[in-house]
């Protein structure tokens, strides 16, 4: 069973890595973001990662990137860089982008490598927030009505209903803190909006969501279907298992990329919620442009102290309902 | 455990209801199709069903429709019909569209009512093919590369791996017999194409598919992801559980309807495979145009003796591999 977040205190050390509290400055220059990227993450790595890194530093003058990978891959990358780029892009041998965050070498991590490995590694070396047994990946999608947070999109397959209830809380706090959605409306993805529809998991979740307070004044608004993730009417956060979420995300991203719909408005990257650091993943099939967008999104999360803001919402919610 | 189709003989009586063998004629005029429709099926029923029925008979001069429902609903409908329409649209009191097929009052059934009820009712009154414990709903979607069969799209939630293996066989035969896809390529929908990816169910299925012959010269070509259902490159039949399939179908249909992509090329309706009659379901949210398209699709399945053709492929496959 997953321990509830409610009634627990988030230890200070979980705020210090990669997520400075509001008003504080990160290590380094004001506004600087130091992002670690797995050099061998992605189907076309390392070339696509280097392409993404170069695009990202070109777009953002205060961005510093640390490419993490084996010497044989990073040597060639660094040798090919222009001296001006070498100032902004450095290499770390061995380990992973997540480990670089844990070691204080970077403010946040991005990987297009194996999602399962990144998630497990992040949970292990950065720690999990109290009550979060299975950290979810949250994506943001363009809809007809605006932006929509979809989670989980691939971290947790075969979750239980308690896990989905925790994810609903995390998704609501993320939507409010990062995507400026006040009092988010949270829906559960299923295959028919009548009560009793859906599989075993989906039939068990509504009772859990309806009974518990959600952070940021969010409220559970009921069952939603696949089409609602496209339209976004009446829902801001859609909760599902990582299998369904991943299939749906990849299908919609492919459709939107072909139609040009929303391509520039939302990153093709997902943030891992519930671990003690800012970790973002891209698809293995990510392009250089996708990775650059993912890096920019990761830097954005760090600069606006997204993790601390989310934790604050969860903590406030605990206190206010005790 | 599901009994395998291989090695079993399909009883003749399963070919006689709603699916005449190739070369035979259905009851009634040559080319006539008698379709039963649930009058109270659909969120906007009965108005939307009547609208769909009127559109359908207008488009198809040899179509006869039987609207099945309670007297209080059908009386008003029939009273409002023009005398010329009354010749083509009749009413049956009580029961269901599926029951009308079982009773020989119609060649095939369509319902936009509760999918679960229609599926259970069809299995009970029409019977299931040998080896088919859980009949799947198969949809056809437009892709960049052509047409793609997606199943199951909502009939079976929480299936086991044997069920998905049976659905792969049914989907392959359906693609070949009805959508003229020779030697269909069958893929399993999952969240990463490396072996070992996916949830428990998905990890168990590939061994079953790789080992067994598929009908119509179809072959299992491996794991596919959400984006592949949009692109259709290298895959003609995509197998998944009814929960994921339903979510994905509704999301893509909504996207395609908004963009106008493929809207006219594929019906917004799914056929129930593995039962002893032609049964098609539409979404509860179906419009009159959707229902008219579903009725036309149902008539098309009947006229080309789709069920018999599918059964023949499954039977041939059994014999050829014994």
CSV table of C-alpha atoms in Angstrom, one decimal, chain A residues 114-116 144 154 157-158 189-192 197-200 202 225-227 230-231 240-244 246-248 250-252 254-256 258, chain B residues 114-116 144 154 157-158 189-192 197-200 202 225-227 230-231 240-244 246-248 250-252 254-256 258:
chain,number,residue,atom,x,y,z
A,114,UNK,CA,15.5,3.9,-21.2
A,115,UNK,CA,12.7,5.4,-19.2
A,116,UNK,CA,12.5,2.5,-16.7
A,144,UNK,CA,-8.9,22.6,-28.0
A,154,UNK,CA,5.1,5.5,-19.0
A,157,UNK,CA,2.7,-0.1,-15.6
A,158,UNK,CA,0.3,-2.2,-13.6
A,189,UNK,CA,-9.5,8.3,-17.9
A,190,UNK,CA,-11.8,5.4,-18.7
A,191,UNK,CA,-13.9,3.9,-21.5
A,192,UNK,CA,-17.4,5.1,-20.7
A,197,UNK,CA,-17.5,1.3,-16.6
A,198,UNK,CA,-13.9,0.4,-17.2
A,199,UNK,CA,-11.6,-2.3,-15.9
A,200,UNK,CA,-11.0,-3.4,-12.4
A,202,UNK,CA,-10.8,2.1,-13.0
A,225,UNK,CA,-12.8,9.4,-22.2
A,226,UNK,CA,-10.1,9.4,-24.9
A,227,UNK,CA,-11.8,12.2,-26.8
A,230,UNK,CA,-8.1,16.0,-27.2
A,231,UNK,CA,-10.8,18.5,-26.4
A,240,UNK,CA,-4.3,7.0,-16.1
A,241,UNK,CA,-1.9,4.1,-15.8
A,242,UNK,CA,1.5,4.4,-17.5
A,243,UNK,CA,0.6,1.9,-20.2
A,244,UNK,CA,-2.5,3.6,-21.5
A,246,UNK,CA,2.1,6.2,-23.0
A,247,UNK,CA,0.1,4.7,-25.9
A,248,UNK,CA,-2.2,7.7,-25.9
A,250,UNK,CA,2.6,8.8,-28.5
A,251,UNK,CA,-0.5,8.5,-30.7
A,252,UNK,CA,-1.5,12.1,-30.1
A,254,UNK,CA,2.4,11.7,-33.8
A,255,UNK,CA,-1.0,13.1,-34.9
A,256,UNK,CA,-0.2,16.6,-33.8
A,258,UNK,CA,1.8,15.7,-38.6
B,114,UNK,CA,-24.4,0.0,-23.8
B,115,UNK,CA,-21.5,-1.9,-25.5
B,116,UNK,CA,-21.2,-4.4,-22.6
B,144,UNK,CA,-0.8,7.6,-43.3
B,154,UNK,CA,-13.9,-1.9,-25.8
B,157,UNK,CA,-11.3,-5.3,-20.3
B,158,UNK,CA,-8.7,-7.1,-18.3
B,189,UNK,CA,0.5,-2.5,-29.0
B,190,UNK,CA,2.9,-1.6,-26.2
B,191,UNK,CA,5.0,1.2,-24.8
B,192,UNK,CA,8.5,0.5,-26.1
B,197,UNK,CA,8.9,-3.5,-22.3
B,198,UNK,CA,5.3,-3.1,-21.3
B,199,UNK,CA,3.1,-4.4,-18.5
B,200,UNK,CA,2.6,-8.0,-17.4
B,202,UNK,CA,2.2,-7.4,-22.9
B,225,UNK,CA,3.7,1.9,-30.2
B,226,UNK,CA,0.9,4.5,-30.1
B,227,UNK,CA,2.4,6.5,-33.0
B,230,UNK,CA,-1.4,6.8,-36.6
B,231,UNK,CA,1.3,6.1,-39.2
B,240,UNK,CA,-4.5,-4.5,-27.6
B,241,UNK,CA,-6.8,-4.8,-24.6
B,242,UNK,CA,-10.3,-3.3,-24.8
B,243,UNK,CA,-9.4,-0.5,-22.3
B,244,UNK,CA,-6.4,0.8,-24.1
B,246,UNK,CA,-11.1,2.2,-26.6
B,247,UNK,CA,-9.2,5.1,-25.1
B,248,UNK,CA,-7.0,5.3,-28.2
B,250,UNK,CA,-11.9,7.7,-29.1
B,251,UNK,CA,-8.9,10.0,-28.9
B,252,UNK,CA,-7.9,9.4,-32.6
B,254,UNK,CA,-11.9,13.0,-32.1
B,255,UNK,CA,-8.6,14.3,-33.5
B,256,UNK,CA,-9.5,13.1,-37.0
B,258,UNK,CA,-11.6,17.9,-36.0
